[in-house]
Amino acid sequence: MPEQEAPQPAAPEAERVPGIEPAFAALAERFGDELVAARKTADGPDFTVAPARLADFVAALRESVLAEPHLFVDACGVERETALEVVYRFSLVSRREIVTVRAHMPKDKPAVASLAVMYPGARWPEREYAEMFGITVTGHPDMRHLLLPEGWVGHPLRKDYVYPLDHPYLAPDPLREDPVRVLGHAPEGEGEES
Amino acid sequence: MNEANVGTTDQLIVNMGPQHPSTHGVLRVALTLDGERVVSADPDIGYLHSSMEKIAERLDYRQYISYTDRFDYLGAMCNEWVFVRAVERLAGIEVTPRCEHIRLLMAELNRLASHLLYFGAMGIDTGATTVFLYCFRERELILDLFEWVSGQRLLYNFLRVGGLRNDLPDGWVEQCHAAMDALASRVDEYDTLLSENRIFIARTRGIGAITAEEALAYGFSGPCLRGCGVPYDLRRVDGYSLYPELDFEVCVEEGGDCLSRHMVRSRELRESIKIVRQVLARLPEGEVNVPVPRRLKVEPGEVYERIESPRGELGCYLVSDGSDKPWRMHWRAPSFYNLAPLDRLCRGHWMADMVAVIASTDIVLGDVDR
Amino acid sequence: MTTNTRQPQSAWALLADIVGGAASVIKGHVVTLRNWLRPKVTGQYPYRDPAKEWVPKPGYRGDFALIHDPERPGGLRCIACMACANVCPDKCIHIIGQGKGKERHPAAFDIDIGLCMYCWLCVEVCPVRAITLTPEYHNVAFTPQELIRDINDLKARGEGIAEPLLPVPIERSVLQPPTAKKKDVSEA
Amino acid sequence: MSIHTIGVIIKDWLIGLLAGWGVPVELSRLLIEVLTWAVGAALCIIAIMLAALVFIYLERKVSGYIQSRLGPTRCGPVGILQSFVDVIKLLLKEDIVPAEADRVLHTIGPILFLAVSALAYVVVPWDEGGTVAGKVDAGVGVLFMAAVGSMGLIGIVVGGWGSNNKWSLLGAIRGAAQMVSYEIPMLLALMCVVLQAETLSLAGIVEDQKGSIIAWNFLRPWMWLPVVLFLISGVAEINRTPFDIPEAESELVSGFHTEYTGMKFALFFLAEYGNLLLVALIFSVLFLGGWLSPFGYPDPLRLPGIIWLLAKSLLIVLIVMWVRWTLPRLRVDQLMGLAWKLMIPAGFVALGVMCAVIMLGWA
């Protein structure tokens, strides 16, 4: 793989130390403290901004880094140790360059500004991470549940999510519930994993 | 509801799906019709949601490979490929040249199989049942190849981190050549039956049209985006794997309508046959596996790896915390983004066009819902 | 054929359109006629006649079998090390081991193939290459209980199988010689 | 001996029998007449059913062979009993009426559809001088057929409306629009033949083509346009691909018969194949010389005319099936456009050409 590079450190806190690379000085000047980090990776620039300014920041990017035709690639949520993160990706059409924009939010009251008006493709992924992580997306035109049924309790992709085993949608598996009855003997080896 | 129409004619609200022959799985579209014109189409997804991303967090990398087959089940080899690429990139593993060739071969064969199924589905959705059966007949040739090499016809679990389940069996390359020859002679038949048929052209030209700017903002990718005149093919844009060394053309059609998307796939069938033949010709000898620890632990970090799957940009976002299981795993599923603008594509067209539009975006509901 | 998106500009264009449309339609009929006369590709399932039955290629991932070793207690190669039960993503393998050290063998070995997803990982991790998937694909049953394969069943299915089935010689796959893997087991 | 003469012999024998019992001849003539029509009607229904069974089997085999499949093979040798088994299956199936449906209309729909389909068979000239009713079609067979044939859509609309299903309703409305539109080019094509034969009687049209194959209408150059028009609009009338938009399985989930099960579904099915046979028969009568032998009149092979008629119809049915398994479906507006913008003007052109031919005395 030609574009192989050293793995990025996962902890977002550590990235703040190198701070903002000089290439993005103009953006840093414009957004001040709200541009938390900006660096260049092998894939392309990677920004971390304050969640409330996410939409403004992407709008600003469209005048600089994303001035060329670009594809809205993806939006997803990630749970870090101390914060929730949303990751937006854009890809230039002409060459390999992926622009990543992140925002960190506290776990108790996460909220982020929506890109759905600028990029209609962001509507669904924003709905998805909103229900999966419990993130409030401000400025989104349509915040119904996307994949989960309306009224689903909890946010399944959070690490502390407890699976509702008594939920009517989840039929119990007889082999796992009562293996003695099904197999005629108790299974060994269960619980030895990891 | 369109305010101007209220009081003049009643609008009909129908549920298209989840049990409908043309929704390619369990998709429900809440359709508002004025006569037979689509006023709005609201896709309702999630019927096939299987928590692929959550499951990844409790399985190690080796175990998860067999799950990657199961969301976009028509492009299983591509799913496996992008996943193992992501893991290998995080772990810093370099695979052998023969392995890389075989992986690319598998991905292209999978693209052929997937596009053939698309052809059939497009045919059956526009009423030409026979093309469907022809495409299945030829798809069988490719599935036989997959079955031989990996042991299964749909859910291969063939790729491994650092290698493959096994090398190509003796005689496989010859059979693959034969299958490509058989397929190449039949592709023209599909074009005669569908792409060149005047009824089919009338059904698809100008239907579900979208401009390149909008398509980019919607996250359209793959043949759908190339049908809008954007030469965005990750095999060329990223130039991953061996693609820079191979001779093939990025198929682009102007128009952005169902016919353009169809023609892109039609041409890609031929390009993929070309690629497969090239790879078979230059397939190097040697080992396919590099030694990888049983319980693979990768460095903490994150990676976004993407390849061009039959449906578009298939991305794998992998966040590792240093253990043997992913901390977070996210799929950038092409069908998910290709389905999202359904309302935009269908609005104002006939209800019958809706079927053609859904078919032309070539969605797999397992891929949409993950 | 007329379409609402592309109207011919003159009478001649209209005529050309009609002729072209008719020609394209007739060409399609030639293709279907040609296929009408070609040999048919489908067969009958299931044939009572074994000669006509479709046989999967070696290495097809169908039903399970345990490989025999007459010199070991229980007659099986399995050492009840739980590697397969642990690696199984679906946790469909249930083993009870018996004996210590070299005498260790499974007293019970159940695989719920209704839960199994035929991923082949159990074969891959087995340190002694004692389990395999066979090309047997007639796995239908009327009750979930019938889908549970017990040790006798698995042993009977392993009749005549010397090594895990693969389309290639074992050295060209991820399966390693049994000796090399024994160390790994102690680690795990 | 033609069917007609057999009918006359049976009638005479019955009248003699009744006269022996002291029934007045006038009354027994009336009774016989009623009986004849009743028997004719029963024969029509049986003919339709048999034709449908054969055609369902044929359709499956044809579609199978075109699609590189084997088609049915299990019931009987090469699966020949498949459609009988299907009928038994359909008869045994539960008859489900949706809770919100209009029970009466839901039931009437398929019956109407089949009845109308059967009615049109009355005027088909099976053999020399023989319709099912045993007599010549009173000189207005074409008119009768056209009038009755267009009533079939009532069954579709009633069934689609009575199902209280939105898809069915859409299918029914589509069906109504389509049948009304394609009636016109079909009639224009018919008019050409009527002008050629100078009679409205279907039997008369066959008489007009008396002779070997070169005397048949389809070989007359001015008939080529009507042949194409009649074939296309005939396929459209019987709702088959590429004009199957009232059913449109991939769009409307089977359209007007979505909500039908069991025998009611079977009635729709039977009627559709009955209509297929009817269109093939009428086409043979109009353009392929009906019961005439291709080798000249009288037939040098001495085969009954009905065999020739059925053989020609079978050929047409096979062609229609071949078309069905080849082409994609038109969209509803394109279908209407084809009828109104192309086929109806073409029909008038054909009619004009026909008139010119007559005035020039070539016919």
CSV table of C-alpha atoms in Angstrom, one decimal, chain D:
chain,number,residue,atom,x,y,z
D,1,MET,CA,-69.3,-33.5,-42.7
D,2,SER,CA,-69.0,-30.2,-40.9
D,3,ILE,CA,-70.0,-29.3,-37.4
D,4,HIS,CA,-73.0,-27.5,-38.8
D,5,THR,CA,-74.4,-30.6,-40.4
D,6,ILE,CA,-73.9,-32.6,-37.2
D,7,GLY,CA,-75.9,-30.0,-35.4
D,8,VAL,CA,-78.7,-30.1,-37.9
D,9,ILE,CA,-78.9,-33.9,-37.7
D,10,ILE,CA,-79.0,-33.8,-33.9
D,11,LYS,CA,-81.7,-31.1,-34.0
D,12,ASP,CA,-83.9,-33.0,-36.4
D,13,TRP,CA,-83.5,-36.2,-34.4
D,14,LEU,CA,-84.5,-34.3,-31.2
D,15,ILE,CA,-87.6,-32.7,-32.9
D,16,GLY,CA,-88.6,-36.1,-34.1
D,17,LEU,CA,-88.2,-37.5,-30.6
D,18,LEU,CA,-90.2,-34.7,-29.0
D,19,ALA,CA,-92.9,-35.0,-31.7
D,20,GLY,CA,-93.2,-38.7,-30.8
D,21,TRP,CA,-94.1,-37.6,-27.2
D,22,GLY,CA,-96.8,-35.3,-28.5
D,23,VAL,CA,-95.0,-32.0,-28.1
D,24,PRO,CA,-96.0,-29.4,-30.7
D,25,VAL,CA,-93.4,-28.9,-33.3
D,26,GLU,CA,-93.3,-25.1,-32.8
D,27,LEU,CA,-92.7,-25.5,-29.1
D,28,SER,CA,-90.1,-28.2,-29.5
D,29,ARG,CA,-88.3,-25.9,-32.1
D,30,LEU,CA,-88.1,-23.2,-29.5
D,31,LEU,CA,-86.9,-25.6,-26.8
D,32,ILE,CA,-84.3,-26.9,-29.1
D,33,GLU,CA,-83.2,-23.4,-29.9
D,34,VAL,CA,-82.8,-22.6,-26.2
D,35,LEU,CA,-81.0,-25.9,-25.6
D,36,THR,CA,-78.7,-25.3,-28.5
D,37,TRP,CA,-77.6,-21.9,-27.1
D,38,ALA,CA,-77.2,-23.4,-23.6
D,39,VAL,CA,-75.1,-26.2,-24.9
D,40,GLY,CA,-73.1,-23.7,-26.9
D,41,ALA,CA,-72.5,-21.5,-23.9
D,42,ALA,CA,-71.4,-24.5,-21.8
D,43,LEU,CA,-69.1,-25.6,-24.7
D,44,CYS,CA,-67.7,-22.1,-24.7
D,45,ILE,CA,-66.9,-22.2,-21.0
D,46,ILE,CA,-65.4,-25.6,-21.3
D,47,ALA,CA,-63.4,-24.6,-24.4
D,48,ILE,CA,-62.0,-21.6,-22.5
D,49,MET,CA,-61.1,-23.7,-19.5
D,50,LEU,CA,-59.4,-26.3,-21.6
D,51,ALA,CA,-57.6,-23.6,-23.6
D,52,ALA,CA,-56.5,-21.9,-20.5
D,53,LEU,CA,-55.2,-25.1,-19.0
D,54,VAL,CA,-53.2,-25.9,-22.2
D,55,PHE,CA,-52.0,-22.3,-22.5
D,56,ILE,CA,-50.9,-22.1,-18.9
D,57,TYR,CA,-48.8,-25.2,-19.4
D,58,LEU,CA,-47.6,-23.9,-22.7
D,59,GLU,CA,-46.7,-20.5,-21.3
D,60,ARG,CA,-44.7,-22.1,-18.5
D,61,LYS,CA,-42.8,-24.3,-21.0
D,62,VAL,CA,-42.3,-21.4,-23.4
D,63,SER,CA,-41.1,-19.1,-20.7
D,64,GLY,CA,-38.9,-21.9,-19.3
D,65,TYR,CA,-37.3,-22.7,-22.7
D,66,ILE,CA,-36.8,-19.0,-23.5
D,67,GLN,CA,-35.2,-18.5,-20.1
D,68,SER,CA,-32.9,-21.5,-20.3
D,69,ARG,CA,-35.0,-23.4,-17.8
D,70,LEU,CA,-36.9,-26.6,-18.0
D,71,GLY,CA,-40.3,-25.4,-16.9
D,72,PRO,CA,-42.7,-27.8,-15.1
D,73,THR,CA,-41.5,-31.4,-15.2
D,74,ARG,CA,-43.0,-33.0,-12.2
D,75,CYS,CA,-46.7,-33.7,-12.8
D,76,GLY,CA,-47.1,-36.3,-15.5
D,77,PRO,CA,-44.7,-36.8,-18.3
D,78,VAL,CA,-42.8,-33.6,-19.0
D,79,GLY,CA,-45.1,-31.9,-16.5
D,80,ILE,CA,-48.1,-32.0,-18.8
D,81,LEU,CA,-50.6,-32.3,-15.9
D,82,GLN,CA,-49.1,-29.3,-14.1
D,83,SER,CA,-52.0,-27.0,-14.9
D,84,PHE,CA,-54.6,-29.5,-13.8
D,85,VAL,CA,-52.8,-29.9,-10.5
D,86,ASP,CA,-52.8,-26.1,-10.3
D,87,VAL,CA,-56.5,-25.9,-10.8
D,88,ILE,CA,-57.1,-28.5,-8.0
D,89,LYS,CA,-54.8,-26.5,-5.8
D,90,LEU,CA,-56.7,-23.3,-6.5
D,91,LEU,CA,-60.0,-24.9,-5.9
D,92,LEU,CA,-58.9,-26.2,-2.5
D,93,LYS,CA,-57.5,-22.9,-1.5
D,94,GLU,CA,-59.3,-20.7,1.0
D,95,ASP,CA,-61.3,-17.9,-0.6
D,96,ILE,CA,-60.2,-14.8,1.2
D,97,VAL,CA,-62.2,-11.6,0.9
D,98,PRO,CA,-60.4,-8.6,2.6
D,99,ALA,CA,-62.3,-7.3,5.6
D,100,GLU,CA,-62.9,-3.9,4.2
D,101,ALA,CA,-63.7,-5.1,0.7
D,102,ASP,CA,-67.1,-4.9,-1.0
D,103,ARG,CA,-68.1,-8.5,-0.9
D,104,VAL,CA,-70.6,-8.4,-3.7
D,105,LEU,CA,-68.4,-6.5,-6.2
D,106,HIS,CA,-65.4,-8.5,-5.1
D,107,THR,CA,-67.3,-11.7,-6.1
D,108,ILE,CA,-68.9,-10.3,-9.3
D,109,GLY,CA,-65.6,-9.0,-10.7
D,110,PRO,CA,-64.0,-12.3,-11.8
D,111,ILE,CA,-67.4,-13.8,-12.9
D,112,LEU,CA,-68.1,-10.8,-15.1
D,113,PHE,CA,-64.6,-11.0,-16.6
D,114,LEU,CA,-65.0,-14.6,-17.5
D,115,ALA,CA,-68.6,-14.4,-18.7
D,116,VAL,CA,-67.7,-11.6,-21.1
D,117,SER,CA,-64.7,-13.5,-22.3
D,118,ALA,CA,-66.9,-16.6,-22.9
D,119,LEU,CA,-69.6,-14.6,-24.7
D,120,ALA,CA,-67.4,-13.5,-27.5
D,121,TYR,CA,-66.7,-17.1,-28.4
D,122,VAL,CA,-70.3,-17.4,-29.7
D,123,VAL,CA,-69.5,-15.8,-33.0
D,124,VAL,CA,-66.2,-17.6,-33.8
D,125,PRO,CA,-66.6,-19.6,-37.0
D,126,TRP,CA,-65.0,-22.9,-36.1
D,127,ASP,CA,-65.7,-24.6,-39.4
D,128,GLU,CA,-67.5,-24.1,-42.6
D,129,GLY,CA,-70.8,-22.5,-41.6
D,130,GLY,CA,-70.3,-23.5,-38.0
D,131,THR,CA,-70.2,-21.3,-34.9
D,132,VAL,CA,-70.7,-22.9,-31.5
D,133,ALA,CA,-74.4,-22.1,-31.6
D,134,GLY,CA,-74.6,-24.2,-34.7
D,135,LYS,CA,-75.5,-21.4,-37.1
D,136,VAL,CA,-74.0,-18.6,-39.0
D,137,ASP,CA,-73.5,-15.4,-36.9
D,138,ALA,CA,-76.4,-13.5,-38.2
D,139,GLY,CA,-74.1,-11.4,-40.3
D,140,VAL,CA,-72.9,-9.1,-37.6
D,141,GLY,CA,-70.2,-11.2,-35.9
D,142,VAL,CA,-67.6,-8.5,-36.1
D,143,LEU,CA,-69.9,-6.0,-34.5
D,144,PHE,CA,-70.9,-8.4,-31.8
D,145,MET,CA,-67.3,-9.3,-31.0
D,146,ALA,CA,-66.2,-5.7,-30.8
D,147,ALA,CA,-69.1,-4.8,-28.6
D,148,VAL,CA,-68.7,-7.8,-26.2
D,149,GLY,CA,-65.0,-7.7,-26.2
D,150,SER,CA,-64.8,-4.2,-24.8
D,151,MET,CA,-67.1,-5.2,-21.9
D,152,GLY,CA,-64.3,-7.2,-20.3
D,153,LEU,CA,-62.9,-4.1,-18.6
D,154,ILE,CA,-66.1,-3.9,-16.5
D,155,GLY,CA,-65.0,-7.1,-14.7
D,156,ILE,CA,-61.5,-5.6,-14.1
D,157,VAL,CA,-62.9,-2.3,-12.8
D,158,VAL,CA,-65.5,-4.0,-10.6
D,159,GLY,CA,-62.9,-6.4,-9.2
D,160,GLY,CA,-60.3,-3.7,-8.6
D,161,TRP,CA,-62.7,-1.4,-7.0
D,162,GLY,CA,-64.4,-4.1,-4.9
D,163,SER,CA,-61.0,-5.2,-3.5
D,164,ASN,CA,-60.7,-1.9,-1.6
D,165,ASN,CA,-57.0,-2.0,-2.2
D,166,LYS,CA,-55.1,1.0,-3.5
D,167,TRP,CA,-52.9,-1.0,-5.8
D,168,SER,CA,-55.9,-2.9,-7.2
D,169,LEU,CA,-57.7,0.4,-7.8
D,170,LEU,CA,-54.7,1.8,-9.7
D,171,GLY,CA,-54.6,-1.4,-11.7
D,172,ALA,CA,-58.3,-1.3,-12.5
D,173,ILE,CA,-58.1,2.4,-13.6
D,174,ARG,CA,-55.1,1.6,-15.7
D,175,GLY,CA,-56.9,-1.3,-17.3
D,176,ALA,CA,-60.0,0.7,-18.1
D,177,ALA,CA,-58.0,3.4,-19.7
D,178,GLN,CA,-55.9,1.0,-21.7
D,179,MET,CA,-58.8,-1.1,-23.0
D,180,VAL,CA,-60.8,1.9,-24.1
D,181,SER,CA,-57.8,3.3,-25.9
D,182,TYR,CA,-56.8,0.1,-27.7
D,183,GLU,CA,-60.3,-0.7,-28.8
D,184,ILE,CA,-60.0,2.1,-31.4
D,185,PRO,CA,-57.0,1.0,-33.4
D,186,MET,CA,-58.3,-2.6,-33.2
D,187,LEU,CA,-61.6,-1.6,-34.7
D,188,LEU,CA,-59.8,0.5,-37.4
D,189,ALA,CA,-57.9,-2.6,-38.3
D,190,LEU,CA,-61.1,-4.6,-38.3
D,191,MET,CA,-62.7,-2.1,-40.6
D,192,CYS,CA,-60.1,-2.7,-43.2
D,193,VAL,CA,-60.9,-6.4,-43.2
D,194,VAL,CA,-64.6,-5.6,-43.3
D,195,LEU,CA,-64.1,-3.4,-46.3
D,196,GLN,CA,-62.1,-6.0,-48.0
D,197,ALA,CA,-64.6,-8.8,-47.4
D,198,GLU,CA,-67.6,-6.5,-47.8
D,199,THR,CA,-69.4,-8.2,-44.9
D,200,LEU,CA,-69.7,-7.9,-41.1
D,201,SER,CA,-69.9,-11.6,-40.7
D,202,LEU,CA,-66.9,-13.4,-39.4
D,203,ALA,CA,-67.8,-16.5,-41.4
D,204,GLY,CA,-68.2,-14.2,-44.4
D,205,ILE,CA,-64.7,-12.9,-43.9
D,206,VAL,CA,-63.3,-16.4,-44.0
D,207,GLU,CA,-65.4,-17.1,-47.1
D,208,ASP,CA,-63.8,-14.1,-48.7
D,209,GLN,CA,-60.4,-15.6,-48.3
D,210,LYS,CA,-61.3,-18.9,-49.9
D,211,GLY,CA,-58.4,-20.5,-51.7
D,212,SER,CA,-54.9,-21.4,-50.7
D,213,ILE,CA,-52.5,-19.4,-48.6
D,214,ILE,CA,-52.0,-16.8,-51.3
D,215,ALA,CA,-55.6,-15.7,-51.0
D,216,TRP,CA,-55.4,-14.9,-47.3
D,217,ASN,CA,-55.6,-11.4,-46.1
D,218,PHE,CA,-52.2,-11.2,-44.5
D,219,LEU,CA,-50.5,-11.6,-47.9
D,220,ARG,CA,-52.2,-8.6,-49.3
D,221,PRO,CA,-49.8,-5.7,-49.0
D,222,TRP,CA,-52.5,-3.2,-48.0
D,223,MET,CA,-53.3,-5.5,-45.1
D,224,TRP,CA,-49.9,-5.5,-43.6
D,225,LEU,CA,-50.5,-2.4,-41.5
D,226,PRO,CA,-53.8,-3.7,-40.2
D,227,VAL,CA,-52.1,-7.0,-39.3
D,228,VAL,CA,-49.5,-5.2,-37.2
D,229,LEU,CA,-52.1,-2.9,-35.6
D,230,PHE,CA,-54.4,-5.7,-34.8
D,231,LEU,CA,-51.7,-7.8,-33.3
D,232,ILE,CA,-50.4,-5.0,-31.1
D,233,SER,CA,-53.8,-3.8,-30.0
D,234,GLY,CA,-54.9,-7.4,-29.5
D,235,VAL,CA,-51.9,-8.0,-27.1
D,236,ALA,CA,-52.8,-4.7,-25.4
D,237,GLU,CA,-56.5,-5.7,-25.0
D,238,ILE,CA,-55.6,-8.9,-23.2
D,239,ASN,CA,-53.1,-7.1,-20.9
D,240,ARG,CA,-50.0,-9.0,-21.7
D,241,THR,CA,-46.4,-7.8,-21.6
D,242,PRO,CA,-45.4,-5.3,-22.9
D,243,PHE,CA,-48.8,-3.9,-22.2
D,244,ASP,CA,-49.5,-5.6,-18.9
D,245,ILE,CA,-49.8,-2.4,-16.9
D,246,PRO,CA,-53.0,-3.2,-15.1
D,247,GLU,CA,-51.2,-6.1,-13.5
D,248,ALA,CA,-47.7,-4.8,-13.6
D,249,GLU,CA,-46.3,-7.2,-11.1
D,250,SER,CA,-43.2,-5.1,-10.3
D,251,GLU,CA,-45.1,-1.9,-9.9
D,252,LEU,CA,-48.7,-2.7,-8.7
D,253,VAL,CA,-48.1,-6.1,-7.0
D,254,SER,CA,-50.4,-7.8,-9.5
D,255,GLY,CA,-52.8,-4.9,-9.9
D,256,PHE,CA,-56.5,-5.6,-10.0
D,257,HIS,CA,-56.2,-9.2,-8.8
D,258,THR,CA,-53.9,-8.6,-5.9
D,259,GLU,CA,-56.6,-9.4,-3.4
D,260,TYR,CA,-57.9,-12.5,-5.1
D,261,THR,CA,-57.3,-16.0,-3.9
D,262,GLY,CA,-58.4,-19.5,-4.8
D,263,MET,CA,-61.1,-20.0,-7.4
D,264,LYS,CA,-61.8,-16.3,-7.9
D,265,PHE,CA,-58.2,-15.8,-8.8
D,266,ALA,CA,-58.4,-18.8,-11.1
D,267,LEU,CA,-61.4,-17.2,-12.9
D,268,PHE,CA,-59.3,-14.2,-13.7
D,269,PHE,CA,-56.6,-16.4,-14.8
D,270,LEU,CA,-58.9,-18.6,-17.0
D,271,ALA,CA,-60.5,-15.6,-18.5
D,272,GLU,CA,-57.1,-14.0,-19.4
D,273,TYR,CA,-56.1,-17.1,-21.2
D,274,GLY,CA,-59.5,-17.4,-22.7
D,275,ASN,CA,-59.0,-13.9,-24.1
D,276,LEU,CA,-55.7,-14.8,-25.4
D,277,LEU,CA,-57.2,-17.7,-27.4
D,278,LEU,CA,-60.0,-15.4,-28.5
D,279,VAL,CA,-57.6,-12.8,-29.9
D,280,ALA,CA,-55.6,-15.5,-31.6
D,281,LEU,CA,-58.8,-17.0,-33.1
D,282,ILE,CA,-60.1,-13.7,-34.4
D,283,PHE,CA,-56.7,-12.9,-35.8
D,284,SER,CA,-56.6,-16.2,-37.6
D,285,VAL,CA,-60.1,-15.6,-38.9
D,286,LEU,CA,-59.4,-12.1,-40.1
D,287,PHE,CA,-56.0,-12.5,-41.6
D,288,LEU,CA,-55.0,-16.1,-41.8
D,289,GLY,CA,-58.1,-17.5,-43.5
D,290,GLY,CA,-59.8,-19.0,-40.4
D,291,TRP,CA,-60.6,-22.7,-40.9
D,292,LEU,CA,-59.2,-22.7,-44.4
D,293,SER,CA,-56.4,-25.0,-45.3
D,294,PRO,CA,-53.3,-23.3,-46.6
D,295,PHE,CA,-53.2,-25.8,-49.6
D,296,GLY,CA,-56.4,-24.6,-51.2
D,297,TYR,CA,-60.2,-24.9,-51.0
D,298,PRO,CA,-61.5,-27.6,-50.6
D,299,ASP,CA,-58.7,-28.9,-48.3
D,300,PRO,CA,-56.7,-31.5,-50.2
D,301,LEU,CA,-55.8,-33.1,-46.8
D,302,ARG,CA,-59.5,-33.4,-45.9
D,303,LEU,CA,-58.8,-32.2,-42.3
D,304,PRO,CA,-61.6,-30.7,-40.3
D,305,GLY,CA,-61.5,-26.9,-40.5
D,306,ILE,CA,-61.3,-26.5,-36.8
D,307,ILE,CA,-57.9,-28.2,-36.8
D,308,TRP,CA,-56.5,-25.6,-39.2
D,309,LEU,CA,-58.1,-22.8,-37.1
D,310,LEU,CA,-56.6,-24.1,-33.9
D,311,ALA,CA,-53.2,-24.6,-35.5
D,312,LYS,CA,-53.1,-21.0,-36.8
D,313,SER,CA,-54.3,-19.8,-33.4
D,314,LEU,CA,-51.6,-21.7,-31.6
D,315,LEU,CA,-49.0,-20.1,-33.8
D,316,ILE,CA,-50.3,-16.7,-32.9
D,317,VAL,CA,-50.4,-17.6,-29.2
D,318,LEU,CA,-46.8,-18.8,-29.4
D,319,ILE,CA,-45.8,-15.5,-31.0
D,320,VAL,CA,-47.6,-13.5,-28.3
D,321,MET,CA,-45.9,-15.6,-25.6
D,322,TRP,CA,-42.6,-15.0,-27.3
D,323,VAL,CA,-43.2,-11.3,-27.2
D,324,ARG,CA,-44.2,-11.4,-23.6
D,325,TRP,CA,-41.0,-13.1,-22.5
D,326,THR,CA,-38.8,-10.7,-24.5
D,327,LEU,CA,-39.9,-7.2,-24.0
D,328,PRO,CA,-39.9,-4.8,-21.1
D,329,ARG,CA,-43.2,-3.2,-20.0
D,330,LEU,CA,-44.3,0.2,-21.3
D,331,ARG,CA,-45.2,2.9,-18.8
D,332,VAL,CA,-48.9,3.9,-18.5
D,333,ASP,CA,-48.5,7.2,-20.3
D,334,GLN,CA,-46.3,5.7,-23.0
D,335,LEU,CA,-48.9,3.1,-23.5
D,336,MET,CA,-51.6,5.7,-24.0
D,337,GLY,CA,-49.2,7.7,-26.2
D,338,LEU,CA,-48.6,4.7,-28.4
D,339,ALA,CA,-52.3,4.2,-28.8
D,340,TRP,CA,-53.4,7.7,-29.4
D,341,LYS,CA,-50.4,9.3,-31.1
D,342,LEU,CA,-49.2,6.4,-33.2
D,343,MET,CA,-51.7,3.6,-33.7
D,344,ILE,CA,-54.9,5.5,-34.2
D,345,PRO,CA,-53.3,7.7,-36.9
D,346,ALA,CA,-51.8,4.6,-38.4
D,347,GLY,CA,-55.2,3.0,-38.3
D,348,PHE,CA,-56.7,5.8,-40.3
D,349,VAL,CA,-53.9,5.6,-42.8
D,350,ALA,CA,-54.6,1.9,-43.1
D,351,LEU,CA,-58.3,2.6,-43.6
D,352,GLY,CA,-57.5,5.3,-46.2
D,353,VAL,CA,-55.2,2.9,-48.1
D,354,MET,CA,-57.9,0.3,-48.0
D,355,CYS,CA,-60.5,2.7,-49.4
D,356,ALA,CA,-58.0,3.7,-52.1
D,357,VAL,CA,-57.4,0.0,-53.0
D,358,ILE,CA,-61.2,-0.6,-53.3
D,359,MET,CA,-61.7,2.5,-55.4
D,360,LEU,CA,-58.9,1.5,-57.7
D,361,GLY,CA,-60.5,-1.9,-57.9
D,362,TRP,CA,-57.5,-3.9,-56.7
D,363,ALA,CA,-59.3,-5.7,-54.0
